[in-house]
Structures are given as structure tokens and as C-alpha cells.
PDB file of C-alpha atoms in Angstrom:
ATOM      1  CA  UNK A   1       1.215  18.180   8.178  1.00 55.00           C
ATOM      2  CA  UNK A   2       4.070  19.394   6.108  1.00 77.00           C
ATOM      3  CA  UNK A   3       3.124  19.913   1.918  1.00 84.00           C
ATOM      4  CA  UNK A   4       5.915  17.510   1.223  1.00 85.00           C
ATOM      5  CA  UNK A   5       4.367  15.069   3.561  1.00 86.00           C
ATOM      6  CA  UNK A   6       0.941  15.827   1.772  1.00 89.00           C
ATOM      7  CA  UNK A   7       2.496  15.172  -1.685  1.00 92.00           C
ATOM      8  CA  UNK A   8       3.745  11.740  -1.143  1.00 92.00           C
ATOM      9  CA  UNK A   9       0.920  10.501   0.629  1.00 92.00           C
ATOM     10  CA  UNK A  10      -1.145  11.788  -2.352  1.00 94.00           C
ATOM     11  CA  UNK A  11       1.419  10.126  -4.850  1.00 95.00           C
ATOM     12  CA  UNK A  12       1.675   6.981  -2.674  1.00 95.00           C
ATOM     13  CA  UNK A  13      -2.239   6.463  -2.995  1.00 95.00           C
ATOM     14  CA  UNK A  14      -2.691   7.587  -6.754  1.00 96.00           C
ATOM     15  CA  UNK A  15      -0.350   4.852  -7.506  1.00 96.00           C
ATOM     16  CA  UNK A  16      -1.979   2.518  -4.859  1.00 95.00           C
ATOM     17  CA  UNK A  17      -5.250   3.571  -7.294  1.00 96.00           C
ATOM     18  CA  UNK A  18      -3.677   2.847 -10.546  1.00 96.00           C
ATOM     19  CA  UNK A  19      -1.909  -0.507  -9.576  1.00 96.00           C
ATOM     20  CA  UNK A  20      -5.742  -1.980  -8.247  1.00 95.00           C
ATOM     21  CA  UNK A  21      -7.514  -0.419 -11.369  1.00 96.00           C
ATOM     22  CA  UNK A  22      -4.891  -2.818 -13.809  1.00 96.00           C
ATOM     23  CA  UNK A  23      -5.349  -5.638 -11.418  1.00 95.00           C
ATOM     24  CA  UNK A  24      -9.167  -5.250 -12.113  1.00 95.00           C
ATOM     25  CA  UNK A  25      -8.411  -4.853 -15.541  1.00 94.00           C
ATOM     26  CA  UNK A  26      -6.487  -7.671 -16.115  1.00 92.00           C
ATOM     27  CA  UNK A  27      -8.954 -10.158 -14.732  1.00 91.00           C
ATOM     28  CA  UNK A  28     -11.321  -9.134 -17.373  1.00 90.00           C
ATOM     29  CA  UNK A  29      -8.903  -9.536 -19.858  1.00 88.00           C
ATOM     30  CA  UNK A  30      -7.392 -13.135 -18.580  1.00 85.00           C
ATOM     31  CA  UNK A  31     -10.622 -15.083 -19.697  1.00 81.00           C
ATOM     32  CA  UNK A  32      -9.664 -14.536 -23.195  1.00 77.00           C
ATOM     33  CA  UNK A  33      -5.811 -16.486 -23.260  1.00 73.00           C
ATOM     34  CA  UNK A  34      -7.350 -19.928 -23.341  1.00 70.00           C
ATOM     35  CA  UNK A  35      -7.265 -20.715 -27.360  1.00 67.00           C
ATOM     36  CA  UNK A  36      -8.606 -24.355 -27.132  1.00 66.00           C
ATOM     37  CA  UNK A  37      -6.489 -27.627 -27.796  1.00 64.00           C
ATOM     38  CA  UNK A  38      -4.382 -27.958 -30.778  1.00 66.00           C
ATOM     39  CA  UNK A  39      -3.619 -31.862 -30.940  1.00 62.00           C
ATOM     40  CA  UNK A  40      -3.984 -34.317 -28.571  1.00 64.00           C
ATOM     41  CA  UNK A  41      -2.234 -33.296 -25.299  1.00 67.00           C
ATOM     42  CA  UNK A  42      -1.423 -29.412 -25.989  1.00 72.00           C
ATOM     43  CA  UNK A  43      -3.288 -26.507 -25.070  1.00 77.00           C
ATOM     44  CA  UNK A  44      -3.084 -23.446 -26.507  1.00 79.00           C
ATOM     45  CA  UNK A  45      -2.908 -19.940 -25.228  1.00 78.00           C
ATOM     46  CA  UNK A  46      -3.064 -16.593 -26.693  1.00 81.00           C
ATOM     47  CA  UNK A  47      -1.675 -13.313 -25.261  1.00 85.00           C
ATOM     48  CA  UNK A  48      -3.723 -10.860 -23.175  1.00 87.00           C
ATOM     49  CA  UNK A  49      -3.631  -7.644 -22.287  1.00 90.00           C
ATOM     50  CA  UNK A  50      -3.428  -9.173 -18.437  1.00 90.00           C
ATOM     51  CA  UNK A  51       0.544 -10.112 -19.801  1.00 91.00           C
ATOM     52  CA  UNK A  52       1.337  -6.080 -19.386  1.00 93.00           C
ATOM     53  CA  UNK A  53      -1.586  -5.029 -17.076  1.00 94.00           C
ATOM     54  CA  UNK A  54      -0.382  -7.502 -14.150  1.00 95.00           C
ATOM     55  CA  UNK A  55       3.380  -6.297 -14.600  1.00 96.00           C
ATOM     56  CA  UNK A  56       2.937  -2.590 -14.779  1.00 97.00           C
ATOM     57  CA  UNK A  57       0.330  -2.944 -11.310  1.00 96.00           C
ATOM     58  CA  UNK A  58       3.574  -4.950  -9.719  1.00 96.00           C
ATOM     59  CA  UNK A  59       6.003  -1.770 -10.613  1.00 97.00           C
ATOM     60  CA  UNK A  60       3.255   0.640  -9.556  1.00 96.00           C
ATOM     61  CA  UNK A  61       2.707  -0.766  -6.236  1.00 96.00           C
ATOM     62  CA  UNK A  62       6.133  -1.334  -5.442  1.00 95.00           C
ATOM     63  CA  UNK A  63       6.822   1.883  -6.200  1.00 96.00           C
ATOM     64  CA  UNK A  64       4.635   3.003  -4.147  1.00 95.00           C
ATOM     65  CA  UNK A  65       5.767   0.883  -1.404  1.00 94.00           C
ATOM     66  CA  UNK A  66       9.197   2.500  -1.440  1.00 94.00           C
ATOM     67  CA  UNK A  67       8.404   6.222  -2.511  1.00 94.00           C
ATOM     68  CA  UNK A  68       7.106   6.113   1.235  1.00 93.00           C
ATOM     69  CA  UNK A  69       9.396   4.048   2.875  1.00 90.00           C
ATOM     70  CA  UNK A  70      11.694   6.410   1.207  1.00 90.00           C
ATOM     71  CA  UNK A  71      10.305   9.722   2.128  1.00 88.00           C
ATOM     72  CA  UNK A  72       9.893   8.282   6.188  1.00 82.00           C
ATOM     73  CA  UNK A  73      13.230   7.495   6.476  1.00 76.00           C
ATOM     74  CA  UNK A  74      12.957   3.932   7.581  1.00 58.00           C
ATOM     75  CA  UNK A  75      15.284   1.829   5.476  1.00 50.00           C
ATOM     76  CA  UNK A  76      17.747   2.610   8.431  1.00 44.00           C
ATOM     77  CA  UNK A  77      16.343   4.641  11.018  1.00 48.00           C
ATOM     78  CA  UNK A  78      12.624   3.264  11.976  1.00 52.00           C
ATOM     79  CA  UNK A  79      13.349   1.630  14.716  1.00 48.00           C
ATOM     80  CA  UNK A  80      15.313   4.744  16.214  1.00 49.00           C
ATOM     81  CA  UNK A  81      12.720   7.085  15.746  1.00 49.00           C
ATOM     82  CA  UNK A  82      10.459   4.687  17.046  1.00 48.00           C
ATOM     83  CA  UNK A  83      11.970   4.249  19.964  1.00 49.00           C
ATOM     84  CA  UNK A  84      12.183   7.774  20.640  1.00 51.00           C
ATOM     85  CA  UNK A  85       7.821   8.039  21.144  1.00 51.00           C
ATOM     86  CA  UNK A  86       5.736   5.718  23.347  1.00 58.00           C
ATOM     87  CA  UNK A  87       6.159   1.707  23.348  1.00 70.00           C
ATOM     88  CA  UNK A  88       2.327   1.341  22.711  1.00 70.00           C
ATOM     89  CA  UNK A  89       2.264   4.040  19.514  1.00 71.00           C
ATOM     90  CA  UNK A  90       5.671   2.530  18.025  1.00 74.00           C
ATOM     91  CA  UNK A  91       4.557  -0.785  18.059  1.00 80.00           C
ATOM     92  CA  UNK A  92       1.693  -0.022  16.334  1.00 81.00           C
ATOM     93  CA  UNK A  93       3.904   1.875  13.665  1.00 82.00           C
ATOM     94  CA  UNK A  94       5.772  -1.041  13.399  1.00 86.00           C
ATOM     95  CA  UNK A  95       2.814  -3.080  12.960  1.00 89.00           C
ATOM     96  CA  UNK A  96       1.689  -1.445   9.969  1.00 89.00           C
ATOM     97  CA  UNK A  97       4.865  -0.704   8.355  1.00 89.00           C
ATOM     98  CA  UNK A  98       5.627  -4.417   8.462  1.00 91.00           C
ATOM     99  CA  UNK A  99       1.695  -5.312   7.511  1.00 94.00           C
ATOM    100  CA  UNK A 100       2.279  -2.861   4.633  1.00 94.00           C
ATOM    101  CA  UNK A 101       5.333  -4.286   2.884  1.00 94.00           C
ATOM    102  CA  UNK A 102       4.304  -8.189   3.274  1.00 96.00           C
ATOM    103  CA  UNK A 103       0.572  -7.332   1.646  1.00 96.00           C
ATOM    104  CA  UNK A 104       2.661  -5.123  -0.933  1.00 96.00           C
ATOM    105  CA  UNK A 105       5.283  -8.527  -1.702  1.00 96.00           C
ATOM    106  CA  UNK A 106       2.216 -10.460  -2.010  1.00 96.00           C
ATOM    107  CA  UNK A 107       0.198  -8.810  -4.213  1.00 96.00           C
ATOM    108  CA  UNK A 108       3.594  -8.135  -6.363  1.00 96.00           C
ATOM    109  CA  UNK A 109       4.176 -11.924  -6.488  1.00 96.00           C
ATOM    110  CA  UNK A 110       0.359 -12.837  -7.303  1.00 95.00           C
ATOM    111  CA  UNK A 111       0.269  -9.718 -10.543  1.00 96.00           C
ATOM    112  CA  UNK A 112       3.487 -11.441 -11.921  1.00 95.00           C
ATOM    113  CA  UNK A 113       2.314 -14.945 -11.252  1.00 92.00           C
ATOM    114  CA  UNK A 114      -0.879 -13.874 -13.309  1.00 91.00           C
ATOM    115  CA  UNK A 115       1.325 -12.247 -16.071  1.00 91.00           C
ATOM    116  CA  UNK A 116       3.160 -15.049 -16.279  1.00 88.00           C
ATOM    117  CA  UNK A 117      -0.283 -16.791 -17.444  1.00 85.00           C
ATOM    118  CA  UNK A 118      -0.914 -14.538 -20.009  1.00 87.00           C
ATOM    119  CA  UNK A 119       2.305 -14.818 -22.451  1.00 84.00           C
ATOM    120  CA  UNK A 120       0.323 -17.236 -24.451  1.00 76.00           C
ATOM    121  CA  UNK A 121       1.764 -20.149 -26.593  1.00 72.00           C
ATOM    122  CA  UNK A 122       1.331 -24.019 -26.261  1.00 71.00           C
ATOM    123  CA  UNK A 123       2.029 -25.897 -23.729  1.00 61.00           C
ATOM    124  CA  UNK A 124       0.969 -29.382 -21.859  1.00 56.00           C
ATOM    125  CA  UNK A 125      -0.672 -27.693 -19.465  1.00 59.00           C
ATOM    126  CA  UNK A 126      -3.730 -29.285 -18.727  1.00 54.00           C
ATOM    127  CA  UNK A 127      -6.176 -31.712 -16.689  1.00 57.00           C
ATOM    128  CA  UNK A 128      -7.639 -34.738 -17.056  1.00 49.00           C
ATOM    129  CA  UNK A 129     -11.388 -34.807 -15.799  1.00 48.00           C
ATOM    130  CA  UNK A 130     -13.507 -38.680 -15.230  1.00 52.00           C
ATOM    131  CA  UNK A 131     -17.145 -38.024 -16.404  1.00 55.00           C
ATOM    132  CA  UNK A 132     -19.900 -40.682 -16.181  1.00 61.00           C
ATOM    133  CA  UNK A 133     -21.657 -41.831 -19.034  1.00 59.00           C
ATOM    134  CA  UNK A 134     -25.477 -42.016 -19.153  1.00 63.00           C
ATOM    135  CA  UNK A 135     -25.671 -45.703 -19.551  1.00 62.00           C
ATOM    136  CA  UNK A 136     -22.691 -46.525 -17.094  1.00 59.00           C
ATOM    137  CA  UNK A 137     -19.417 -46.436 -17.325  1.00 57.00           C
ATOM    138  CA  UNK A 138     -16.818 -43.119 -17.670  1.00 56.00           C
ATOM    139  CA  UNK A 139     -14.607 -41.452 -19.938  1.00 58.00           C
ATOM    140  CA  UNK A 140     -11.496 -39.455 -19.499  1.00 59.00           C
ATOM    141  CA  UNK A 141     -11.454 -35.874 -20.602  1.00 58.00           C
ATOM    142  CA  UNK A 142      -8.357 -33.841 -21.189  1.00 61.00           C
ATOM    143  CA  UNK A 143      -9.278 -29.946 -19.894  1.00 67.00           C
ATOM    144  CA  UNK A 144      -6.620 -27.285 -20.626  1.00 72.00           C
ATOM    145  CA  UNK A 145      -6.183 -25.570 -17.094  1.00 73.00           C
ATOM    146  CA  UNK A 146      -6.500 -21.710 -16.856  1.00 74.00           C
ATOM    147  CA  UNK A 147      -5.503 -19.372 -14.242  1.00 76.00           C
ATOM    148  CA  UNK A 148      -8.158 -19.738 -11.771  1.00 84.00           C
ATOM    149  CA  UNK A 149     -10.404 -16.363 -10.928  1.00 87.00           C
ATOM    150  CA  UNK A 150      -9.430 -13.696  -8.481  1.00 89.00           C
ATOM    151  CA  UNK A 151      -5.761 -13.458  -8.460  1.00 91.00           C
ATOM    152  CA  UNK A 152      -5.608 -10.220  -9.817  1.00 94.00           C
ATOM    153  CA  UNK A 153      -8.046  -9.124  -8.062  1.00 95.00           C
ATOM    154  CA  UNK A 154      -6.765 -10.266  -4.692  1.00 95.00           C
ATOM    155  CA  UNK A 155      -3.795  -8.905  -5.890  1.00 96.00           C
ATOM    156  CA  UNK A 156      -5.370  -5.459  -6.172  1.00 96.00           C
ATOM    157  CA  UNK A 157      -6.887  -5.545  -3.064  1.00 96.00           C
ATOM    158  CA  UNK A 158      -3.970  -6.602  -1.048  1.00 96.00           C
ATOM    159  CA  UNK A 159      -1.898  -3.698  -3.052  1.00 96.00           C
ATOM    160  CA  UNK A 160      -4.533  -1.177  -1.642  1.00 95.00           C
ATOM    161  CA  UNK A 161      -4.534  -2.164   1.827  1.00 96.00           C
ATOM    162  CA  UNK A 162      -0.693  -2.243   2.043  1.00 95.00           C
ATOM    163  CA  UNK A 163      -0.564   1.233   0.499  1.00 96.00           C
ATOM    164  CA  UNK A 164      -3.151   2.307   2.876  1.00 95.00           C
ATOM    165  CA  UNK A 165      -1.314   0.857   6.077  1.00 94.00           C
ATOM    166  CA  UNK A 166       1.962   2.707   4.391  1.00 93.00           C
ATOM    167  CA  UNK A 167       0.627   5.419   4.147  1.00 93.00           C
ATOM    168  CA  UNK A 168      -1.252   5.811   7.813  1.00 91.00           C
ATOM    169  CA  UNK A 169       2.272   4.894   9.191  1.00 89.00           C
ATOM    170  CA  UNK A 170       4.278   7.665   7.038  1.00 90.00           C
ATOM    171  CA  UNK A 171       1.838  10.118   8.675  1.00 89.00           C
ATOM    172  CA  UNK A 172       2.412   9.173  12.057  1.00 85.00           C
ATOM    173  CA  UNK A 173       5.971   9.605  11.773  1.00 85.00           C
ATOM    174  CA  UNK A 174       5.777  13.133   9.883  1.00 83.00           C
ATOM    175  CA  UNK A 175       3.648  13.446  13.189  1.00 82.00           C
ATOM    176  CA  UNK A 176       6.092  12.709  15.821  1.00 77.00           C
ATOM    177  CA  UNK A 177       8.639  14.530  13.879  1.00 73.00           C
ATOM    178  CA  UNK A 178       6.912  17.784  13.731  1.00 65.00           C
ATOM    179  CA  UNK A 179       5.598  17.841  17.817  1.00 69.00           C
ATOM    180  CA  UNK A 180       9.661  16.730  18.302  1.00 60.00           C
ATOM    181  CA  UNK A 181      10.636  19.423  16.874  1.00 55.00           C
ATOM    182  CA  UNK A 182       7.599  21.870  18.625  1.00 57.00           C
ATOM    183  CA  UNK A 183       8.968  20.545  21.439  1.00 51.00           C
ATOM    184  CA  UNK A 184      12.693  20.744  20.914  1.00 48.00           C
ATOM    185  CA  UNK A 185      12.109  24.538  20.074  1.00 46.00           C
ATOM    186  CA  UNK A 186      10.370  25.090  23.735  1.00 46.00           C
ATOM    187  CA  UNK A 187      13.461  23.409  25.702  1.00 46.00           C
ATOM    188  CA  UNK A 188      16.414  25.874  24.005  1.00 49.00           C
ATOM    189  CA  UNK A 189      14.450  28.941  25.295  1.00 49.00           C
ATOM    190  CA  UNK A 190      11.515  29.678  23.219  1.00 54.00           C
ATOM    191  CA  UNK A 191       8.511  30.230  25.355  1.00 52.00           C
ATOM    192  CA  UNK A 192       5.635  28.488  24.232  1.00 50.00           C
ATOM    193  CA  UNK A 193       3.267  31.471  25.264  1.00 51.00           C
ATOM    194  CA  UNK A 194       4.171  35.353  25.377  1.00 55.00           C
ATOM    195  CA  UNK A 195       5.639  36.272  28.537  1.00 52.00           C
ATOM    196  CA  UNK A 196       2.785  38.561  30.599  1.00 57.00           C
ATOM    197  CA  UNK A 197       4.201  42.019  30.515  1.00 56.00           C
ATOM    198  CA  UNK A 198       4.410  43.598  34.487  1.00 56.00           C
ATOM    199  CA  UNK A 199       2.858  47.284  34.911  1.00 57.00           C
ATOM    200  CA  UNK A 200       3.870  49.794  37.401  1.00 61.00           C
ATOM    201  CA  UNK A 201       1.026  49.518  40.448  1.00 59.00           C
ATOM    202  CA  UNK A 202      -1.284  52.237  40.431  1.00 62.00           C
ATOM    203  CA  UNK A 203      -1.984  54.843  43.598  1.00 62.00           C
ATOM    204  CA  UNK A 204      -4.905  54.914  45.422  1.00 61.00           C
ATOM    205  CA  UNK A 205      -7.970  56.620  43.940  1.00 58.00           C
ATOM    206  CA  UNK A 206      -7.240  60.190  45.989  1.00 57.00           C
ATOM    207  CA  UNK A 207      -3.626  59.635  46.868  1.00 54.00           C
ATOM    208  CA  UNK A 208      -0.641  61.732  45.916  1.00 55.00           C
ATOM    209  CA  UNK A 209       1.074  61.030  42.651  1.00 54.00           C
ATOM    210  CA  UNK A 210       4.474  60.594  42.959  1.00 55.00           C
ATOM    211  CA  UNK A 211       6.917  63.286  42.621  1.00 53.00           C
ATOM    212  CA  UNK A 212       4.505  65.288  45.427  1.00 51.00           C
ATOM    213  CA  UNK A 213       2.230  66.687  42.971  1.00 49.00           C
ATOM    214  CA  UNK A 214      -1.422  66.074  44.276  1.00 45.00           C
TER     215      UNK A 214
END
């Protein structure tokens, strides 16, 4: 494989890295927004470190997402130079190319969706929750909703996995591009193997030499 080819699939997956270590990150630090209620029907939030984790692991992994898109050539020409290989092998190119950019939207959506929870401030943003009472009865209890666990880390796994399937189809097509062109070099004239080299026959052991020297 080609260094270039080598360096963005290196880049592609240290970014991959860094965009699931901030979504890990930032579902530590969402448990501390909820502040507690300030009046009757307001909740109140304070701002996390999740606010800039969740939106910088969005940039990195769609960054990612198009630094190899980029480098493969497929904004236009994917489908051509899949074409050009076998029906089985481009359809599973396709496959992961397409796999690739829907987990990357995804897990772009669900790190801004969980940044958007962290910005802190008050709000009416909250439940209302019937509990029993010992001796019978119930009571109503207001509960100031949070962002529930594991979107940031769903997000960071579904960033990884698209990054990975990016990544295995990038090499495929660096692939098919370099036996193309092994193979493109064989067809105008270059012999894959050395020609064998012909020697003049030998006489017989006893024979005259030629020339009529004995």
C-alpha cells in the first residue's frame, strides 16, 4: 500500500480515537449539569464540560469521515471505479462506504444532541412522577429530566465503527488502483517476467567445432 494511503488511514483512525475518547469523556462529565429546582416548575442546569467535549467529537469524526472520502476519490467517482472490479467486491465497497457515513451522521447528530444538554440555564424541563403514600393515597412529584445515559457513548461507538468501515473501504480501493495499474503496465508491453535469454546449441561431446578446427 502506497505511504500516502498509509497516512490517511493512520490520520482517519487517530481522529476516529480522539472523537470516542471525548464521547467517553463527556458522559462522565454530563451527570454534573443537573443544578436542582429553583422555584416551583423550573429546573436548573449548569454547564459541563460535555457542552465542548460532544461538539469537538462531532468535528473530529466528521472530519474524519471526509479526509477519507476525500483521499478515495468518491464524492464523484465511486461508483465508476467500482464498476470497473467484480460485482461481488464492489458491492461490498459500497456497502461499507454507505454503512460508514450513516453510523458517522448518527453519531454526529447524537454528540450535538448531547451538547445541546449541557449549555446549562433554567428551563421547564421536567417530569411529573405519581408516588404512593404509605398509608394510601399518592402524591405528584415534579422531577427535572436529564439527558438519559449512553448517548455519548453510543455516539462514540458508532463514530468508531463508521471510521473503521471507512477506512477498510479506502484500502480496498488504493487496492484495486494499484493491481490496475500493475496490470495496465503489463498490457502496453512490459513483460511481467524477464524474457529467457536463447543460447547457441552446443556440439556433440567429440564433434568438430565449427570453423573445421577439431
Amino acid at each position: 500500500m502506497q505511504k500516502r494511503a498509509l497516512a490517511v488511514s493512520v490520520a482517519a483512525a487517530l481522529l476516529g480515537l480522539a472523537a470516542a475518547a471525548l464521547g467517553f469523556a463527556a458522559e462522565h462529565f454530563k451527570h454534573k449539569a443537573l443544578v436542582g429546582r429553583s422555584g416551583a416548575l423550573r429546573c436548573e442546569y449548569r454547564r459541563t464540560p460535555a457542552l465542548g467535549c460532544g461538539i469537538l467529537a462531532a468535528a473530529l469524526s466528521l472530519s474524519a469521515a471526509v479526509l477519507v472520502t476525500a483521499a478515495s476519490g468518491c464524492f464523484s467517482r465511486c461508483g465508476a471505479a467500482a464498476a470497473e472490479s467484480g460485482r461481488r467486491r464492489a458491492t461490498g465497497r459500497n456497502v461499507l462506504a454507505t454503512l460508514a457515513w450513516l453510523l458517522v451522521l448518527a453519531s454526529t447528530a447524537m454528540f450535538l444532541y448531547g451538547a445541546s444538554r449541557n449549555t446549562g440555564g433554567t428551563g421547564n424541563t421536567f417530569t411529573t412522577v405519581r408516588r404512593r403514600r404509605p398509608g394510601g393515597g399518592s402524591d405528584i412529584d415534579i422531577v427535572c429530566s436529564e439527558l438519559r445515559d449512553g448517548v455519548f457513548v453510543s455516539a462514540a461507538i458508532d463514530a468508531a465503527i463508521g471510521i473503521a468501515c471507512a477506512i477498510a473501504a479506502y484500502v480496498d480501493i488504493v487496492r484495486h488502483r494499484d493491481r490496475r495499474v500493475t496490470l495496465g503496465g503489463v498490457a502496453m508491453g512490459q513483460p511481467a517476467y524477464p524474457a529467457p535469454v536463447a543460447y547457441p546449441a552446443q556440439p556433440p561431446y567429440g564433434g568438430k567445432q565449427p570453423g573445421g578446427t577439431a
